[in-house]
Amino acid sequence: MTGGARDPGLQPERTRLAWRRTTLSFTVVALLALRQVLRAGLGAAGTVALALGLLAWLGFLRVAHRRVGGMGAAEPAPLVVRHALAAAVCTVVLAVCAAVMLF
């Protein structure tokens, strides 16, 4: 492949759609966790886990919004390591919070 200009093609669109699907999935999980706490009344540990999960959800929304917005450029910038790490940490935090709410 030559070092010429990058063909925008459909790859940025697929990436943007992937971020949106992941954000939607993250939102559904956060809402299900909220529903679980409201219905079961999980006590202090469940409430703290829910609060941390919602903070993780907000953090992920911020990272995803920045990434989706950046994908609109003719030549999107690569994902910054700090943002990738933030998305991964938010995902792990949500998983831990879900595990705490199950027990």
mmCIF file of N, CA, C and O in Angstrom:
data_model
loop_
_atom_site.group_PDB
_atom_site.id
_atom_site.type_symbol
_atom_site.label_atom_id
_atom_site.label_comp_id
_atom_site.label_asym_id
_atom_site.label_seq_id
_atom_site.Cartn_x
_atom_site.Cartn_y
_atom_site.Cartn_z
ATOM 1 N N MET A 1 0.851 -1.172 0.000
ATOM 2 C CA MET A 1 0.000 0.000 0.000
ATOM 3 C C MET A 1 0.893 1.230 0.000
ATOM 4 O O MET A 1 1.894 1.293 0.679
ATOM 5 N N THR A 2 0.499 2.222 -0.753
ATOM 6 C CA THR A 2 1.275 3.450 -0.839
ATOM 7 C C THR A 2 0.994 4.351 0.350
ATOM 8 O O THR A 2 0.017 4.186 1.056
ATOM 9 N N GLY A 3 1.836 5.348 0.534
ATOM 10 C CA GLY A 3 1.703 6.264 1.657
ATOM 11 C C GLY A 3 0.838 7.466 1.342
ATOM 12 O O GLY A 3 0.966 8.492 1.974
ATOM 13 N N GLY A 4 -0.064 7.367 0.363
ATOM 14 C CA GLY A 4 -0.924 8.481 -0.037
ATOM 15 C C GLY A 4 -2.002 8.767 0.998
ATOM 16 O O GLY A 4 -2.001 8.253 2.116
ATOM 17 N N ALA A 5 -2.935 9.602 0.592
ATOM 18 C CA ALA A 5 -4.042 9.975 1.478
ATOM 19 C C ALA A 5 -4.906 8.753 1.797
ATOM 20 O O ALA A 5 -5.094 7.866 0.974
ATOM 21 N N ARG A 6 -5.393 8.731 2.983
ATOM 22 C CA ARG A 6 -6.220 7.618 3.444
ATOM 23 C C ARG A 6 -7.613 7.718 2.841
ATOM 24 O O ARG A 6 -8.217 8.775 2.822
ATOM 25 N N ASP A 7 -8.112 6.604 2.343
ATOM 26 C CA ASP A 7 -9.466 6.547 1.813
ATOM 27 C C ASP A 7 -10.432 6.440 2.992
ATOM 28 O O ASP A 7 -10.358 5.492 3.772
ATOM 29 N N PRO A 8 -11.337 7.417 3.153
ATOM 30 C CA PRO A 8 -12.206 7.385 4.323
ATOM 31 C C PRO A 8 -13.099 6.156 4.347
ATOM 32 O O PRO A 8 -13.326 5.590 5.400
ATOM 33 N N GLY A 9 -13.608 5.737 3.216
ATOM 34 C CA GLY A 9 -14.382 4.506 3.129
ATOM 35 C C GLY A 9 -15.429 4.359 4.218
ATOM 36 O O GLY A 9 -15.940 5.320 4.777
ATOM 37 N N LEU A 10 -15.754 3.118 4.528
ATOM 38 C CA LEU A 10 -16.775 2.838 5.527
ATOM 39 C C LEU A 10 -16.205 2.512 6.903
ATOM 40 O O LEU A 10 -16.956 2.381 7.852
ATOM 41 N N GLN A 11 -14.908 2.374 7.021
ATOM 42 C CA GLN A 11 -14.314 1.991 8.302
ATOM 43 C C GLN A 11 -14.642 2.975 9.423
ATOM 44 O O GLN A 11 -15.048 2.544 10.504
ATOM 45 N N PRO A 12 -14.532 4.293 9.216
ATOM 46 C CA PRO A 12 -14.921 5.206 10.297
ATOM 47 C C PRO A 12 -16.392 5.075 10.675
ATOM 48 O O PRO A 12 -16.748 5.157 11.847
ATOM 49 N N GLU A 13 -17.243 4.831 9.689
ATOM 50 C CA GLU A 13 -18.664 4.661 9.980
ATOM 51 C C GLU A 13 -18.908 3.402 10.807
ATOM 52 O O GLU A 13 -19.695 3.400 11.757
ATOM 53 N N ARG A 14 -18.218 2.319 10.479
ATOM 54 C CA ARG A 14 -18.349 1.081 11.265
ATOM 55 C C ARG A 14 -17.863 1.297 12.685
ATOM 56 O O ARG A 14 -18.479 0.813 13.634
ATOM 57 N N THR A 15 -16.766 2.031 12.834
ATOM 58 C CA THR A 15 -16.240 2.308 14.169
ATOM 59 C C THR A 15 -17.222 3.154 14.965
ATOM 60 O O THR A 15 -17.483 2.896 16.144
ATOM 61 N N ARG A 16 -17.791 4.161 14.330
ATOM 62 C CA ARG A 16 -18.772 5.018 15.001
ATOM 63 C C ARG A 16 -19.978 4.191 15.446
ATOM 64 O O ARG A 16 -20.457 4.316 16.571
ATOM 65 N N LEU A 17 -20.467 3.315 14.574
ATOM 66 C CA LEU A 17 -21.608 2.466 14.929
ATOM 67 C C LEU A 17 -21.249 1.495 16.055
ATOM 68 O O LEU A 17 -22.082 1.215 16.924
ATOM 69 N N ALA A 18 -20.036 0.976 16.065
ATOM 70 C CA ALA A 18 -19.609 0.079 17.136
ATOM 71 C C ALA A 18 -19.599 0.801 18.487
ATOM 72 O O ALA A 18 -20.039 0.250 19.503
ATOM 73 N N TRP A 19 -19.103 2.037 18.501
ATOM 74 C CA TRP A 19 -19.116 2.815 19.747
ATOM 75 C C TRP A 19 -20.552 3.061 20.202
ATOM 76 O O TRP A 19 -20.862 3.005 21.390
ATOM 77 N N ARG A 20 -21.441 3.341 19.270
ATOM 78 C CA ARG A 20 -22.842 3.585 19.647
ATOM 79 C C ARG A 20 -23.506 2.316 20.170
ATOM 80 O O ARG A 20 -24.266 2.360 21.134
ATOM 81 N N ARG A 21 -23.237 1.169 19.557
ATOM 82 C CA ARG A 21 -23.792 -0.094 20.062
ATOM 83 C C ARG A 21 -23.282 -0.394 21.454
ATOM 84 O O ARG A 21 -24.037 -0.818 22.336
ATOM 85 N N THR A 22 -21.996 -0.169 21.666
ATOM 86 C CA THR A 22 -21.415 -0.431 22.974
ATOM 87 C C THR A 22 -22.002 0.507 24.029
ATOM 88 O O THR A 22 -22.295 0.088 25.154
ATOM 89 N N THR A 23 -22.200 1.764 23.665
ATOM 90 C CA THR A 23 -22.805 2.722 24.587
ATOM 91 C C THR A 23 -24.235 2.311 24.922
ATOM 92 O O THR A 23 -24.658 2.389 26.080
ATOM 93 N N LEU A 24 -24.979 1.855 23.926
ATOM 94 C CA LEU A 24 -26.341 1.393 24.174
ATOM 95 C C LEU A 24 -26.339 0.186 25.111
ATOM 96 O O LEU A 24 -27.143 0.127 26.051
ATOM 97 N N SER A 25 -25.448 -0.758 24.892
ATOM 98 C CA SER A 25 -25.349 -1.928 25.769
ATOM 99 C C SER A 25 -24.995 -1.516 27.194
ATOM 100 O O SER A 25 -25.571 -2.021 28.164
ATOM 101 N N PHE A 26 -24.050 -0.604 27.322
ATOM 102 C CA PHE A 26 -23.629 -0.108 28.636
ATOM 103 C C PHE A 26 -24.819 0.549 29.339
ATOM 104 O O PHE A 26 -25.038 0.352 30.537
ATOM 105 N N THR A 27 -25.624 1.305 28.595
ATOM 106 C CA THR A 27 -26.788 1.984 29.161
ATOM 107 C C THR A 27 -27.832 0.979 29.635
ATOM 108 O O THR A 27 -28.406 1.126 30.721
ATOM 109 N N VAL A 28 -28.061 -0.053 28.861
ATOM 110 C CA VAL A 28 -29.027 -1.084 29.250
ATOM 111 C C VAL A 28 -28.574 -1.769 30.537
ATOM 112 O O VAL A 28 -29.381 -1.991 31.457
ATOM 113 N N VAL A 29 -27.306 -2.087 30.644
ATOM 114 C CA VAL A 29 -26.793 -2.726 31.852
ATOM 115 C C VAL A 29 -26.952 -1.802 33.056
ATOM 116 O O VAL A 29 -27.365 -2.236 34.138
ATOM 117 N N ALA A 30 -26.659 -0.522 32.888
ATOM 118 C CA ALA A 30 -26.806 0.428 33.998
ATOM 119 C C ALA A 30 -28.270 0.542 34.420
ATOM 120 O O ALA A 30 -28.574 0.590 35.625
ATOM 121 N N LEU A 31 -29.184 0.571 33.458
ATOM 122 C CA LEU A 31 -30.604 0.649 33.803
ATOM 123 C C LEU A 31 -31.101 -0.620 34.485
ATOM 124 O O LEU A 31 -31.910 -0.554 35.420
ATOM 125 N N LEU A 32 -30.619 -1.770 34.047
ATOM 126 C CA LEU A 32 -30.990 -3.023 34.714
ATOM 127 C C LEU A 32 -30.457 -3.065 36.147
ATOM 128 O O LEU A 32 -31.134 -3.566 37.053
ATOM 129 N N ALA A 33 -29.266 -2.526 36.358
ATOM 130 C CA ALA A 33 -28.718 -2.468 37.718
ATOM 131 C C ALA A 33 -29.565 -1.552 38.589
ATOM 132 O O ALA A 33 -29.860 -1.880 39.753
ATOM 133 N N LEU A 34 -29.968 -0.413 38.050
ATOM 134 C CA LEU A 34 -30.833 0.504 38.790
ATOM 135 C C LEU A 34 -32.156 -0.178 39.136
ATOM 136 O O LEU A 34 -32.638 -0.091 40.272
ATOM 137 N N ARG A 35 -32.719 -0.870 38.188
ATOM 138 C CA ARG A 35 -33.972 -1.595 38.424
ATOM 139 C C ARG A 35 -33.807 -2.638 39.523
ATOM 140 O O ARG A 35 -34.672 -2.788 40.396
ATOM 141 N N GLN A 36 -32.677 -3.339 39.503
ATOM 142 C CA GLN A 36 -32.412 -4.369 40.521
ATOM 143 C C GLN A 36 -32.353 -3.754 41.917
ATOM 144 O O GLN A 36 -32.917 -4.285 42.866
ATOM 145 N N VAL A 37 -31.684 -2.623 42.039
ATOM 146 C CA VAL A 37 -31.568 -1.973 43.346
ATOM 147 C C VAL A 37 -32.929 -1.464 43.809
ATOM 148 O O VAL A 37 -33.288 -1.604 44.980
ATOM 149 N N LEU A 38 -33.710 -0.889 42.904
ATOM 150 C CA LEU A 38 -35.016 -0.357 43.289
ATOM 151 C C LEU A 38 -35.994 -1.462 43.663
ATOM 152 O O LEU A 38 -36.786 -1.300 44.587
ATOM 153 N N ARG A 39 -35.948 -2.582 42.984
ATOM 154 C CA ARG A 39 -36.869 -3.686 43.276
ATOM 155 C C ARG A 39 -36.445 -4.512 44.478
ATOM 156 O O ARG A 39 -37.274 -4.893 45.283
ATOM 157 N N ALA A 40 -35.164 -4.824 44.577
ATOM 158 C CA ALA A 40 -34.698 -5.736 45.617
ATOM 159 C C ALA A 40 -34.225 -5.017 46.866
ATOM 160 O O ALA A 40 -34.105 -5.629 47.917
ATOM 161 N N GLY A 41 -33.951 -3.715 46.770
ATOM 162 C CA GLY A 41 -33.452 -3.002 47.937
ATOM 163 C C GLY A 41 -32.191 -3.661 48.482
ATOM 164 O O GLY A 41 -32.209 -4.231 49.560
ATOM 165 N N LEU A 42 -31.124 -3.605 47.740
ATOM 166 C CA LEU A 42 -29.915 -4.353 48.064
ATOM 167 C C LEU A 42 -29.115 -3.805 49.237
ATOM 168 O O LEU A 42 -28.068 -4.333 49.554
ATOM 169 N N GLY A 43 -29.543 -2.775 49.859
ATOM 170 C CA GLY A 43 -28.835 -2.251 51.017
ATOM 171 C C GLY A 43 -27.691 -1.332 50.621
ATOM 172 O O GLY A 43 -27.589 -0.857 49.495
ATOM 173 N N ALA A 44 -26.823 -1.118 51.611
ATOM 174 C CA ALA A 44 -25.724 -0.157 51.433
ATOM 175 C C ALA A 44 -24.733 -0.597 50.352
ATOM 176 O O ALA A 44 -24.323 0.209 49.517
ATOM 177 N N ALA A 45 -24.336 -1.870 50.366
ATOM 178 C CA ALA A 45 -23.350 -2.350 49.384
ATOM 179 C C ALA A 45 -23.906 -2.249 47.965
ATOM 180 O O ALA A 45 -23.207 -1.818 47.037
ATOM 181 N N GLY A 46 -25.160 -2.600 47.783
ATOM 182 C CA GLY A 46 -25.774 -2.509 46.466
ATOM 183 C C GLY A 46 -25.918 -1.074 45.994
ATOM 184 O O GLY A 46 -25.711 -0.767 44.828
ATOM 185 N N THR A 47 -26.244 -0.186 46.937
ATOM 186 C CA THR A 47 -26.390 1.226 46.582
ATOM 187 C C THR A 47 -25.054 1.831 46.196
ATOM 188 O O THR A 47 -24.955 2.592 45.231
ATOM 189 N N VAL A 48 -23.992 1.491 46.936
ATOM 190 C CA VAL A 48 -22.656 1.982 46.598
ATOM 191 C C VAL A 48 -22.217 1.422 45.255
ATOM 192 O O VAL A 48 -21.661 2.145 44.413
ATOM 193 N N ALA A 49 -22.481 0.143 45.038
ATOM 194 C CA ALA A 49 -22.128 -0.470 43.754
ATOM 195 C C ALA A 49 -22.886 0.203 42.616
ATOM 196 O O ALA A 49 -22.323 0.462 41.545
ATOM 197 N N LEU A 50 -24.160 0.512 42.846
ATOM 198 C CA LEU A 50 -24.943 1.193 41.819
ATOM 199 C C LEU A 50 -24.371 2.577 41.531
ATOM 200 O O LEU A 50 -24.225 2.965 40.374
ATOM 201 N N ALA A 51 -24.023 3.311 42.573
ATOM 202 C CA ALA A 51 -23.454 4.656 42.382
ATOM 203 C C ALA A 51 -22.147 4.582 41.592
ATOM 204 O O ALA A 51 -21.936 5.376 40.665
ATOM 205 N N LEU A 52 -21.290 3.644 41.929
ATOM 206 C CA LEU A 52 -20.032 3.495 41.189
ATOM 207 C C LEU A 52 -20.292 3.062 39.748
ATOM 208 O O LEU A 52 -19.627 3.523 38.820
ATOM 209 N N GLY A 53 -21.265 2.180 39.561
ATOM 210 C CA GLY A 53 -21.618 1.753 38.211
ATOM 211 C C GLY A 53 -22.144 2.898 37.371
ATOM 212 O O GLY A 53 -21.809 3.022 36.191
ATOM 213 N N LEU A 54 -22.956 3.762 37.978
ATOM 214 C CA LEU A 54 -23.475 4.916 37.242
ATOM 215 C C LEU A 54 -22.366 5.912 36.924
ATOM 216 O O LEU A 54 -22.360 6.506 35.841
ATOM 217 N N LEU A 55 -21.413 6.072 37.823
ATOM 218 C CA LEU A 55 -20.256 6.928 37.528
ATOM 219 C C LEU A 55 -19.430 6.344 36.378
ATOM 220 O O LEU A 55 -18.960 7.074 35.503
ATOM 221 N N ALA A 56 -19.269 5.020 36.389
ATOM 222 C CA ALA A 56 -18.546 4.361 35.296
ATOM 223 C C ALA A 56 -19.299 4.558 33.981
ATOM 224 O O ALA A 56 -18.690 4.801 32.935
ATOM 225 N N TRP A 57 -20.621 4.481 34.037
ATOM 226 C CA TRP A 57 -21.437 4.701 32.845
ATOM 227 C C TRP A 57 -21.249 6.119 32.307
ATOM 228 O O TRP A 57 -21.067 6.306 31.107
ATOM 229 N N LEU A 58 -21.261 7.102 33.200
ATOM 230 C CA LEU A 58 -21.046 8.487 32.771
ATOM 231 C C LEU A 58 -19.655 8.677 32.161
ATOM 232 O O LEU A 58 -19.492 9.372 31.159
ATOM 233 N N GLY A 59 -18.647 8.053 32.778
ATOM 234 C CA GLY A 59 -17.289 8.126 32.228
ATOM 235 C C GLY A 59 -17.209 7.507 30.848
ATOM 236 O O GLY A 59 -16.578 8.052 29.934
ATOM 237 N N PHE A 60 -17.858 6.361 30.680
ATOM 238 C CA PHE A 60 -17.849 5.705 29.377
ATOM 239 C C PHE A 60 -18.577 6.551 28.339
ATOM 240 O O PHE A 60 -18.142 6.652 27.192
ATOM 241 N N LEU A 61 -19.702 7.167 28.741
ATOM 242 C CA LEU A 61 -20.425 8.040 27.811
ATOM 243 C C LEU A 61 -19.540 9.179 27.329
ATOM 244 O O LEU A 61 -19.566 9.538 26.151
ATOM 245 N N ARG A 62 -18.752 9.726 28.219
ATOM 246 C CA ARG A 62 -17.865 10.828 27.843
ATOM 247 C C ARG A 62 -16.820 10.368 26.818
ATOM 248 O O ARG A 62 -16.593 11.018 25.804
ATOM 249 N N VAL A 63 -16.189 9.236 27.107
ATOM 250 C CA VAL A 63 -15.175 8.709 26.185
ATOM 251 C C VAL A 63 -15.808 8.380 24.835
ATOM 252 O O VAL A 63 -15.274 8.732 23.776
ATOM 253 N N ALA A 64 -16.963 7.719 24.864
ATOM 254 C CA ALA A 64 -17.626 7.326 23.615
ATOM 255 C C ALA A 64 -18.063 8.559 22.813
ATOM 256 O O ALA A 64 -17.922 8.586 21.586
ATOM 257 N N HIS A 65 -18.573 9.564 23.502
ATOM 258 C CA HIS A 65 -19.006 10.777 22.809
ATOM 259 C C HIS A 65 -17.827 11.457 22.109
ATOM 260 O O HIS A 65 -17.951 11.890 20.961
ATOM 261 N N ARG A 66 -16.695 11.520 22.792
ATOM 262 C CA ARG A 66 -15.498 12.121 22.178
ATOM 263 C C ARG A 66 -15.060 11.314 20.964
ATOM 264 O O ARG A 66 -14.688 11.862 19.939
ATOM 265 N N ARG A 67 -15.099 9.992 21.095
ATOM 266 C CA ARG A 67 -14.638 9.141 19.998
ATOM 267 C C ARG A 67 -15.582 9.216 18.803
ATOM 268 O O ARG A 67 -15.141 9.322 17.654
ATOM 269 N N VAL A 68 -16.878 9.159 19.051
ATOM 270 C CA VAL A 68 -17.850 9.237 17.965
ATOM 271 C C VAL A 68 -17.742 10.592 17.273
ATOM 272 O O VAL A 68 -17.786 10.677 16.041
ATOM 273 N N GLY A 69 -17.580 11.658 18.048
ATOM 274 C CA GLY A 69 -17.418 12.987 17.459
ATOM 275 C C GLY A 69 -16.156 13.089 16.624
ATOM 276 O O GLY A 69 -16.146 13.715 15.565
ATOM 277 N N GLY A 70 -15.090 12.461 17.073
ATOM 278 C CA GLY A 70 -13.830 12.486 16.340
ATOM 279 C C GLY A 70 -13.859 11.677 15.061
ATOM 280 O O GLY A 70 -13.078 11.918 14.139
ATOM 281 N N MET A 71 -14.775 10.724 14.981
ATOM 282 C CA MET A 71 -14.848 9.880 13.790
ATOM 283 C C MET A 71 -15.486 10.610 12.610
ATOM 284 O O MET A 71 -15.456 10.128 11.494
ATOM 285 N N GLY A 72 -16.056 11.789 12.839
ATOM 286 C CA GLY A 72 -16.683 12.536 11.761
ATOM 287 C C GLY A 72 -15.695 13.258 10.867
ATOM 288 O O GLY A 72 -16.045 13.708 9.787
ATOM 289 N N ALA A 73 -14.448 13.367 11.300
ATOM 290 C CA ALA A 73 -13.433 14.068 10.508
ATOM 291 C C ALA A 73 -13.069 13.251 9.275
ATOM 292 O O ALA A 73 -13.240 12.028 9.240
ATOM 293 N N ALA A 74 -12.569 13.938 8.265
ATOM 294 C CA ALA A 74 -12.149 13.248 7.040
ATOM 295 C C ALA A 74 -11.035 12.250 7.328
ATOM 296 O O ALA A 74 -10.969 11.193 6.729
ATOM 297 N N GLU A 75 -10.175 12.602 8.248
ATOM 298 C CA GLU A 75 -9.098 11.701 8.661
ATOM 299 C C GLU A 75 -9.108 11.620 10.188
ATOM 300 O O GLU A 75 -8.446 12.398 10.874
ATOM 301 N N PRO A 76 -9.880 10.675 10.756
ATOM 302 C CA PRO A 76 -10.018 10.594 12.209
ATOM 303 C C PRO A 76 -8.680 10.329 12.893
ATOM 304 O O PRO A 76 -7.844 9.577 12.395
ATOM 305 N N ALA A 77 -8.515 10.970 14.041
ATOM 306 C CA ALA A 77 -7.313 10.741 14.838
ATOM 307 C C ALA A 77 -7.407 9.364 15.488
ATOM 308 O O ALA A 77 -8.499 8.886 15.776
ATOM 309 N N PRO A 78 -6.271 8.729 15.719
ATOM 310 C CA PRO A 78 -6.319 7.429 16.399
ATOM 311 C C PRO A 78 -6.811 7.590 17.836
ATOM 312 O O PRO A 78 -6.728 8.668 18.425
ATOM 313 N N LEU A 79 -7.325 6.509 18.384
ATOM 314 C CA LEU A 79 -7.808 6.514 19.763
ATOM 315 C C LEU A 79 -6.631 6.754 20.705
ATOM 316 O O LEU A 79 -5.610 6.065 20.647
ATOM 317 N N VAL A 80 -6.785 7.745 21.560
ATOM 318 C CA VAL A 80 -5.747 8.090 22.523
ATOM 319 C C VAL A 80 -5.684 6.987 23.584
ATOM 320 O O VAL A 80 -6.725 6.479 24.020
ATOM 321 N N VAL A 81 -4.491 6.624 24.002
ATOM 322 C CA VAL A 81 -4.311 5.544 24.975
ATOM 323 C C VAL A 81 -5.078 5.848 26.255
ATOM 324 O O VAL A 81 -5.716 4.963 26.839
ATOM 325 N N ARG A 82 -5.072 7.096 26.681
ATOM 326 C CA ARG A 82 -5.773 7.484 27.918
ATOM 327 C C ARG A 82 -7.271 7.217 27.789
ATOM 328 O O ARG A 82 -7.904 6.733 28.727
ATOM 329 N N HIS A 83 -7.832 7.481 26.630
ATOM 330 C CA HIS A 83 -9.261 7.243 26.424
ATOM 331 C C HIS A 83 -9.565 5.747 26.352
ATOM 332 O O HIS A 83 -10.586 5.295 26.867
ATOM 333 N N ALA A 84 -8.700 4.998 25.708
ATOM 334 C CA ALA A 84 -8.894 3.544 25.647
ATOM 335 C C ALA A 84 -8.816 2.939 27.041
ATOM 336 O O ALA A 84 -9.625 2.069 27.402
ATOM 337 N N LEU A 85 -7.873 3.405 27.838
ATOM 338 C CA LEU A 85 -7.743 2.917 29.217
ATOM 339 C C LEU A 85 -8.968 3.298 30.037
ATOM 340 O O LEU A 85 -9.477 2.489 30.814
ATOM 341 N N ALA A 86 -9.470 4.519 29.855
ATOM 342 C CA ALA A 86 -10.664 4.959 30.588
ATOM 343 C C ALA A 86 -11.863 4.084 30.232
ATOM 344 O O ALA A 86 -12.630 3.686 31.114
ATOM 345 N N ALA A 87 -12.037 3.768 28.951
ATOM 346 C CA ALA A 87 -13.151 2.917 28.533
ATOM 347 C C ALA A 87 -13.018 1.521 29.144
ATOM 348 O O ALA A 87 -14.003 0.941 29.609
ATOM 349 N N ALA A 88 -11.808 0.985 29.158
ATOM 350 C CA ALA A 88 -11.589 -0.344 29.732
ATOM 351 C C ALA A 88 -11.848 -0.342 31.238
ATOM 352 O O ALA A 88 -12.487 -1.258 31.768
ATOM 353 N N VAL A 89 -11.385 0.691 31.926
ATOM 354 C CA VAL A 89 -11.598 0.782 33.371
ATOM 355 C C VAL A 89 -13.089 0.906 33.686
ATOM 356 O O VAL A 89 -13.595 0.256 34.607
ATOM 357 N N CYS A 90 -13.808 1.714 32.918
ATOM 358 C CA CYS A 90 -15.250 1.856 33.131
ATOM 359 C C CYS A 90 -15.966 0.523 32.946
ATOM 360 O O CYS A 90 -16.870 0.186 33.715
ATOM 361 N N THR A 91 -15.559 -0.238 31.955
ATOM 362 C CA THR A 91 -16.175 -1.539 31.708
ATOM 363 C C THR A 91 -15.903 -2.501 32.861
ATOM 364 O O THR A 91 -16.808 -3.201 33.320
ATOM 365 N N VAL A 92 -14.678 -2.533 33.354
ATOM 366 C CA VAL A 92 -14.331 -3.413 34.474
ATOM 367 C C VAL A 92 -15.074 -2.985 35.732
ATOM 368 O O VAL A 92 -15.593 -3.829 36.480
ATOM 369 N N VAL A 93 -15.151 -1.687 35.985
ATOM 370 C CA VAL A 93 -15.867 -1.197 37.164
ATOM 371 C C VAL A 93 -17.329 -1.612 37.102
ATOM 372 O O VAL A 93 -17.903 -2.055 38.102
ATOM 373 N N LEU A 94 -17.956 -1.491 35.942
ATOM 374 C CA LEU A 94 -19.359 -1.896 35.814
ATOM 375 C C LEU A 94 -19.517 -3.388 36.073
ATOM 376 O O LEU A 94 -20.460 -3.807 36.739
ATOM 377 N N ALA A 95 -18.600 -4.197 35.589
ATOM 378 C CA ALA A 95 -18.665 -5.638 35.813
ATOM 379 C C ALA A 95 -18.506 -5.971 37.293
ATOM 380 O O ALA A 95 -19.227 -6.829 37.828
ATOM 381 N N VAL A 96 -17.596 -5.302 37.973
ATOM 382 C CA VAL A 96 -17.399 -5.541 39.416
ATOM 383 C C VAL A 96 -18.648 -5.121 40.188
ATOM 384 O O VAL A 96 -19.086 -5.813 41.106
ATOM 385 N N CYS A 97 -19.204 -3.978 39.802
ATOM 386 C CA CYS A 97 -20.420 -3.511 40.480
ATOM 387 C C CYS A 97 -21.564 -4.501 40.282
ATOM 388 O O CYS A 97 -22.332 -4.760 41.223
ATOM 389 N N ALA A 98 -21.677 -5.051 39.092
ATOM 390 C CA ALA A 98 -22.723 -6.052 38.835
ATOM 391 C C ALA A 98 -22.501 -7.293 39.689
ATOM 392 O O ALA A 98 -23.454 -7.854 40.242
ATOM 393 N N ALA A 99 -21.244 -7.706 39.837
ATOM 394 C CA ALA A 99 -20.948 -8.869 40.669
ATOM 395 C C ALA A 99 -21.309 -8.606 42.127
ATOM 396 O O ALA A 99 -21.855 -9.479 42.813
ATOM 397 N N VAL A 100 -21.032 -7.400 42.611
ATOM 398 C CA VAL A 100 -21.371 -7.048 43.996
ATOM 399 C C VAL A 100 -22.887 -7.078 44.186
ATOM 400 O O VAL A 100 -23.384 -7.555 45.212
ATOM 401 N N MET A 101 -23.628 -6.601 43.204
ATOM 402 C CA MET A 101 -25.088 -6.572 43.329
ATOM 403 C C MET A 101 -25.690 -7.965 43.264
ATOM 404 O O MET A 101 -26.791 -8.178 43.785
ATOM 405 N N LEU A 102 -25.010 -8.905 42.643
ATOM 406 C CA LEU A 102 -25.536 -10.269 42.570
ATOM 407 C C LEU A 102 -25.366 -11.027 43.879
ATOM 408 O O LEU A 102 -26.104 -11.969 44.144
ATOM 409 N N PHE A 103 -24.412 -10.631 44.680
ATOM 410 C CA PHE A 103 -24.151 -11.370 45.930
ATOM 411 C C PHE A 103 -24.647 -10.652 47.132
ATOM 412 O O PHE A 103 -24.952 -9.642 47.336
#
